[in-house]
Every structure is written in C-alpha cells, then in structure tokens.
XYZ file of C-alpha atoms in Angstrom:
391
model
C 5.480 40.954 30.117
C 8.765 40.621 28.210
C 11.051 37.692 27.468
C 13.466 36.424 24.847
C 11.424 33.387 23.778
C 7.674 33.108 24.163
C 6.602 29.465 24.159
C 2.968 28.661 23.454
C 2.004 25.269 24.845
C 3.234 23.230 27.817
C 3.235 19.804 26.256
C 6.524 17.907 26.149
C 7.861 20.093 23.304
C 7.224 23.434 25.004
C 8.395 22.221 28.403
C 11.560 20.658 27.009
C 12.321 23.786 25.006
C 12.060 25.906 28.157
C 14.492 23.536 29.854
C 16.918 23.568 26.926
C 16.863 27.368 26.836
C 17.442 27.644 30.575
C 20.426 25.298 30.246
C 21.769 27.620 27.527
C 21.174 30.724 29.653
C 18.275 32.058 27.545
C 15.096 33.265 29.258
C 11.595 32.198 28.244
C 7.950 32.289 29.299
C 5.582 29.344 28.732
C 1.856 29.918 28.188
C -0.448 26.909 28.542
C -4.203 27.178 27.997
C -5.068 24.149 30.161
C -4.591 23.627 33.884
C -1.696 21.662 35.336
C -3.780 18.579 36.140
C -4.925 18.278 32.539
C -1.385 18.522 31.155
C -0.081 15.955 33.618
C -2.803 13.397 32.917
C -3.636 13.518 29.184
C -2.708 10.168 27.691
C -0.451 10.348 24.660
C 2.637 8.631 23.272
C 4.756 6.304 25.341
C 7.790 5.370 23.215
C 10.924 7.518 23.496
C 13.637 7.208 20.853
C 17.266 6.933 21.866
C 17.863 10.593 20.992
C 14.928 11.749 23.117
C 16.177 9.695 26.064
C 19.651 11.208 25.677
C 18.284 14.774 25.581
C 16.139 14.273 28.689
C 19.139 12.947 30.562
C 21.320 15.830 29.366
C 18.931 18.481 30.729
C 18.509 16.766 34.102
C 15.072 15.281 33.406
C 16.057 11.636 33.179
C 16.317 10.439 36.769
C 12.777 9.103 37.196
C 12.663 7.954 33.566
C 15.757 5.810 34.147
C 14.306 4.459 37.377
C 10.748 3.730 36.229
C 10.914 3.591 32.423
C 11.223 0.318 30.556
C 14.143 0.034 28.149
C 13.231 -2.006 25.088
C 15.888 -3.537 22.885
C 13.510 -4.704 20.185
C 10.003 -5.295 18.916
C 8.222 -8.394 17.695
C 6.482 -8.615 14.322
C 3.670 -11.144 13.933
C 2.152 -12.288 10.673
C 0.690 -15.540 9.392
C 0.979 -16.881 12.979
C 4.761 -16.362 12.785
C 6.881 -14.402 15.274
C 9.977 -12.417 14.362
C 11.996 -10.297 16.798
C 13.857 -7.205 15.574
C 16.978 -6.730 17.746
C 17.646 -2.978 17.904
C 21.117 -2.856 19.541
C 22.497 -5.559 17.237
C 21.292 -3.685 14.149
C 21.959 -0.062 15.156
C 25.231 -0.106 17.068
C 23.604 -0.236 20.496
C 20.527 2.008 20.235
C 17.237 1.178 21.951
C 13.959 2.863 22.941
C 12.325 3.618 26.281
C 8.709 2.989 27.271
C 7.870 6.036 29.418
C 4.548 7.786 29.048
C 4.243 11.380 27.827
C 2.312 12.173 31.000
C 5.375 11.244 33.054
C 7.710 13.274 30.832
C 5.453 16.300 31.357
C 5.340 15.782 35.130
C 9.133 15.676 35.298
C 9.625 18.761 33.129
C 6.899 20.755 34.916
C 8.503 20.040 38.289
C 11.887 21.218 37.001
C 10.426 24.335 35.379
C 8.536 25.392 38.495
C 11.584 24.771 40.667
C 14.359 26.219 38.509
C 12.992 27.733 35.301
C 11.223 30.844 34.106
C 7.501 31.601 34.266
C 5.141 28.742 33.404
C 1.567 30.033 33.318
C -1.260 27.507 33.314
C -4.754 28.506 32.180
C -3.085 31.204 30.080
C -4.784 31.191 26.689
C -2.739 32.588 23.798
C -5.137 34.570 21.623
C -2.904 35.181 18.591
C 0.641 35.706 17.408
C 1.095 39.259 16.167
C 3.925 40.976 14.278
C 5.669 37.680 13.580
C 7.477 39.247 10.633
C 9.096 41.929 12.828
C 11.875 41.721 15.400
C 9.327 42.184 18.240
C 6.543 39.612 17.907
C 3.722 39.750 20.443
C 1.419 37.165 21.963
C -1.800 38.561 23.447
C -3.097 36.158 26.077
C -5.799 35.807 28.722
C -4.821 34.733 32.231
C -6.519 34.937 35.628
C -9.474 36.822 34.208
C -7.526 39.584 32.482
C -5.788 40.126 29.162
C -2.070 40.774 28.829
C 0.599 40.768 26.110
C 3.817 38.760 26.009
C 6.471 40.687 24.084
C 9.276 38.495 22.735
C 12.222 38.348 20.420
C 11.045 34.932 19.205
C 7.849 32.886 19.482
C 7.792 29.099 19.326
C 4.379 27.549 18.721
C 4.150 24.211 20.542
C 0.367 24.491 20.846
C -0.714 21.521 18.766
C -2.801 21.149 15.655
C -5.672 23.353 16.897
C -3.536 26.137 18.390
C -3.196 29.736 17.250
C 0.437 29.626 16.154
C 0.061 28.107 12.706
C -2.751 30.572 11.913
C -0.179 33.388 12.064
C 1.560 32.081 8.934
C 0.027 33.903 5.937
C -2.121 31.616 3.811
C -0.198 32.601 0.706
C 3.009 31.195 2.206
C 1.549 27.941 3.539
C 1.599 24.540 1.940
C -0.247 21.634 3.518
C 0.329 17.954 2.777
C -2.017 15.460 4.391
C -3.546 12.017 4.265
C -6.470 10.640 6.263
C -6.687 6.879 6.771
C -10.025 4.990 6.658
C -9.373 3.342 10.019
C -8.392 4.217 13.577
C -7.042 2.559 16.698
C -9.287 1.364 19.502
C -6.936 1.653 22.470
C -7.436 0.211 25.945
C -5.584 0.382 29.235
C -5.919 -2.769 31.316
C -4.885 -3.657 34.858
C -2.895 -6.714 33.875
C 0.779 -7.410 33.369
C 1.727 -7.166 29.667
C 1.718 -10.561 27.979
C 5.098 -9.924 26.362
C 8.161 -8.026 27.536
C 8.467 -6.031 24.291
C 6.001 -4.382 21.915
C 4.231 -6.729 19.505
C 3.067 -5.454 16.095
C 0.620 -7.909 14.521
C -0.609 -7.991 10.919
C -3.774 -10.076 10.549
C -6.423 -10.509 7.865
C -8.933 -9.039 10.364
C -6.755 -5.971 10.933
C -3.774 -4.690 12.874
C -3.169 -5.154 16.617
C -0.508 -3.762 18.949
C 0.541 -5.003 22.361
C 2.222 -2.258 24.366
C 2.458 -1.276 28.033
C 2.511 1.610 30.486
C 4.254 -0.246 33.312
C 5.067 -3.808 34.388
C 1.508 -4.081 35.726
C -0.501 -2.068 33.158
C -0.993 -3.205 29.559
C -1.771 -0.862 26.668
C -3.367 -2.585 23.663
C -4.747 -1.424 20.326
C -7.019 -2.786 17.602
C -7.493 -1.458 14.086
C -11.145 -0.434 13.730
C -13.187 1.576 11.193
C -12.554 5.317 11.452
C -16.070 6.116 12.701
C -15.970 3.603 15.588
C -17.271 4.648 19.010
C -15.089 3.203 21.774
C -18.033 2.201 23.955
C -19.552 0.170 21.116
C -17.002 -2.533 21.930
C -17.643 -4.597 25.050
C -14.588 -5.560 27.072
C -14.971 -9.240 26.283
C -15.245 -8.523 22.562
C -12.002 -6.547 22.701
C -10.104 -9.367 24.396
C -11.541 -11.969 21.992
C -10.468 -9.903 18.983
C -7.005 -9.266 20.415
C -6.546 -13.009 20.914
C -7.479 -13.691 17.291
C -5.070 -11.133 15.886
C -2.140 -12.058 18.139
C -2.516 -15.818 17.596
C 0.714 -17.703 16.925
C 1.564 -21.240 15.887
C 3.482 -21.871 19.128
C 0.526 -21.432 21.479
C 1.420 -18.004 22.912
C -1.272 -16.758 25.325
C -2.728 -13.289 25.909
C -3.443 -12.520 29.567
C -6.711 -10.695 30.250
C -7.550 -8.132 32.918
C -9.975 -5.325 33.825
C -10.192 -2.620 31.146
C -9.872 0.802 32.801
C -9.920 3.103 29.779
C -11.052 3.023 26.136
C -10.562 5.528 23.346
C -10.333 5.687 19.558
C -7.354 7.420 17.927
C -7.794 8.699 14.354
C -5.036 7.964 11.855
C -3.737 10.832 9.761
C -0.598 12.340 8.302
C -0.146 16.115 8.121
C 2.765 18.437 7.305
C 2.706 22.229 7.160
C 5.456 23.982 5.239
C 7.255 26.171 6.120
C 7.786 25.649 9.847
C 8.959 29.229 10.257
C 7.555 32.676 9.464
C 9.719 35.602 10.534
C 10.328 35.251 14.266
C 7.640 32.566 14.644
C 8.798 28.941 14.712
C 6.372 25.987 14.672
C 7.178 22.789 16.548
C 5.490 19.438 17.117
C 1.829 18.925 16.207
C 1.497 22.594 15.250
C 3.515 21.690 12.155
C 3.163 17.948 11.617
C 1.204 14.853 12.631
C 2.058 11.215 11.977
C -0.031 8.071 12.449
C 1.040 6.427 15.709
C 2.276 3.217 14.077
C 5.861 4.451 13.937
C 5.900 5.997 17.454
C 7.246 9.266 16.059
C 4.956 12.100 17.208
C 6.551 13.100 20.511
C 10.029 12.336 19.212
C 9.586 14.604 16.204
C 8.554 17.424 18.526
C 11.702 16.875 20.564
C 13.797 17.093 17.403
C 12.158 20.406 16.508
C 12.868 22.108 19.829
C 16.412 20.735 20.028
C 17.022 22.223 16.575
C 15.602 25.608 17.622
C 17.513 25.764 20.918
C 20.806 24.952 19.192
C 20.137 27.529 16.483
C 19.299 30.288 18.959
C 22.360 29.549 21.082
C 24.449 29.677 17.891
C 22.966 33.086 17.075
C 23.810 34.400 20.523
C 27.339 32.983 20.541
C 28.377 33.831 16.971
C 26.015 36.536 15.797
C 25.103 34.334 12.832
C 21.446 33.647 12.025
C 22.404 30.847 9.625
C 20.977 28.020 11.740
C 17.808 29.934 12.601
C 17.275 30.685 8.919
C 17.703 26.974 8.173
C 15.305 25.858 10.936
C 12.396 24.892 8.698
C 14.486 23.050 6.124
C 16.487 21.267 8.832
C 13.405 20.075 10.705
C 11.502 19.099 7.574
C 14.249 16.694 6.459
C 13.668 14.722 9.647
C 9.894 15.211 9.547
C 9.559 13.743 6.063
C 11.704 10.732 6.956
C 9.431 10.122 9.939
C 6.352 10.579 7.761
C 7.792 8.077 5.305
C 8.537 5.534 8.033
C 5.134 5.972 9.706
C 3.390 5.548 6.351
C 5.460 2.445 5.596
C 4.645 0.882 8.972
C 0.961 1.760 8.624
C 0.574 0.294 5.154
C 2.711 -2.710 6.113
C 0.567 -3.750 9.068
C -2.984 -2.438 8.545
C -5.518 -4.000 6.205
C -7.359 -1.431 4.103
C -11.160 -1.896 3.955
C -10.952 -2.501 0.188
C -7.749 -4.553 0.219
C -7.423 -7.151 -2.530
C -5.821 -10.600 -2.237
C -2.905 -9.221 -4.263
C -2.321 -6.486 -1.689
C -2.598 -8.999 1.152
C 0.157 -11.075 -0.416
C 2.326 -7.988 -0.881
C 2.073 -7.211 2.833
C 3.132 -10.730 3.730
C 5.999 -10.531 1.239
C 7.198 -7.251 2.768
C 7.092 -8.734 6.265
C 8.903 -11.880 5.108
C 11.589 -9.683 3.564
C 12.171 -7.921 6.896
C 12.318 -11.259 8.685
C 14.850 -12.718 6.236
C 17.028 -9.765 5.201
C 19.424 -8.065 7.609
C 19.494 -4.913 5.476
C 15.687 -4.618 5.470
C 15.581 -5.323 9.195
C 18.307 -2.745 9.836
C 16.386 -0.069 7.951
C 13.377 -0.648 10.216
C 15.502 -0.700 13.396
C 17.376 2.500 12.509
C 14.165 4.366 11.775
C 12.332 3.052 14.835
C 15.114 3.979 17.282
C 15.302 7.452 15.776
C 16.707 9.765 13.144
C 19.546 12.116 14.200
C 18.769 15.586 15.556
C 20.605 17.565 12.889
C-alpha cells in the first residue's frame, strides 16, 4: 500500500490531519489499532479552544458541534468561599471556548473520512516506523489477520504516549522532560443537569474540585485525590459530600446531585519529547507531549500540531521549499511549552500538595486574589485558556 502521508492513530489529531490533507488535495492513509466503537466512545477531553473550533468549522466538521456544543464565555474561580468570573470575550477580543466531547469530535471526523476521505483502517496495528531518515519511510502493520506495509513519503505519529512512533526516534537524539504529580483526578459522570452554566475551578484546603459538563443534562465533576486512589474506593455519597465541601460559597450556592454513571481516576503528569521530528517522521499530540488536564490543553495542542504539519506540507508542494517542514518541531514546541507552562501554573494554583505548608497555602490565595483584582493578570489567564495561535 502506498500513500503520500501515513497517519498512525485515529484519535482527533490523526482524523483531523487526514481531513486537512484531503482539503489541501494531499492523499493519506490512517491506521488505527482499535476498532471503531472504541475510538468513538473513549472518554477524553471536552474543552475546545477558539482555534480548534475555527479549524473544525473550516474543514466542514463543525455542523453538529455548533448545534450541540456548549459555547462558554468564561469560567468561575472559587477560593476562600469567594466566586470570581473570568469573562473571556471581554478580555481577549471576543474569543471563547466550546464544550464538546472528544468522542463527538471523533464521530464527526470518522463519518467525514469514511464518506469523502482516503482509507481509514480500524484494527490495523502499526508495528514500527522504518527508514524514517530516508525519503521513503515504511510502516509495517497487521490488519485482518495478515501483515502488510504502508509505504509513504511522510509518516505522522498520532498514536499516543504508548504508540510505536516515538520509538523510531534514535535514543541519542531524544530529550525527555517530565514531571509526575503526587495526586490525580477522581472524575465522575452524573445524570443531572450541571449546577452552573460555566466551568467552576475550586481551590480548597481539602483539595481541588472542578465542575464541568458533557451536555445540558449530564454533569462531569472532578476531585483531587491521592495518585494511588482506586475509583471504586469512593462511594457515590462520599463523592457528592466532598464536592459540596470544596465548592461551598458564602452566598449559599447549591450543588445538585444525581446518579453517578461512571467513575475513573486520571493521573496528573507533564511530558515533552524533543525533537518532534526525525527525518520524514513527525510526532503529534500525546506521542510528543502530555499536559495535566487542569488547563484543558491536551486535545488542543494535538490540533495545533497537525495544523502546523498540514500547512507545512502544502507549502512544500506549492513552493518546493521545505522550510516550514524543517521548522515543524521548533514551531510546535514554542506552543507546547507555553501550554505546559499554563497547565503547570493552573495545577499549582488550584491543587494542594500533600506536604503543603501554611506559607504555600497563603501564596495560592494571594495568586488567586491577584487574578480576581488585576485585569492584566486576568487577561493572561483568559488568553491562555482560550488558546495560543497556531503558528
């Protein structure tokens, strides 16, 4: 099998890249190790930056998002029983975010790919990336009980942290930067209308809490818990009691309860692999970087990566210049490190470390008070939250 761009992984990054390439008139093949049902139902991020929303609309994947997604013009910060709303459009020149689950993004892009795009092979396991440092890289893969080889001009690894793509970068060229946090998020889905119409980020002496949503009738909520927590060790009633404590306000705001339909614990870590390119192999999304979910950056960073690659490849075709392709890693990493910085700032601002001292507690409250009282500090948060430019 031959194509111009071999894409490993049919998460939102790989699927969007295939769509971007088709729009540019460049052929591709997508290999996905899981089946379609798995890809369309794995729960992941749900906050889309303004730039991600704009890209999905531009490639014809925004119709259902605009109909069913929830535009959010701000978030609420809670600390010391106080409430402070951050108004995104007022601080960023009109930008906002969209609550629309990754599962729905994947469903939309899969439908478009199967209807209009190139080959999308489910249950096609990429076994390796070979000859990445030549002009004819190869991806051996296993599909439908037999082995085959995808011959490409370029390979883009969108296969996540555990995929094969990053392993093709020689160890002597790789640099890894990472941080593991001593806590995680206990997340629940509940069949109850969200208790607030925007996301609520709460800093509390007992730990962080987040009120989010999947739809007008389904709430998504998170609690900071020790890193080794088992989700089932928390009874439903205990979860609601703890959420009430951490979201408590001085004005009597109430948290509505409902049946919990799903529980899971998300680890908190930061990871960056440099470079994001080796020869004709380009890494994108979790294959190259991971951020703690506090800043809602993971999916959006992956979108930035594939937008950068698609633009660079189209530039190569149209001008003959490889300048943008050669700059891919450096271009993406500028945005990646800003997102890492923001996610780290939000994590350390809102979570209480297990060994936190009273001095550190007061510093957190001072940082939050600064955001609530300074337009410049508030603007910095709003600009980062709604998204860094794709350039």
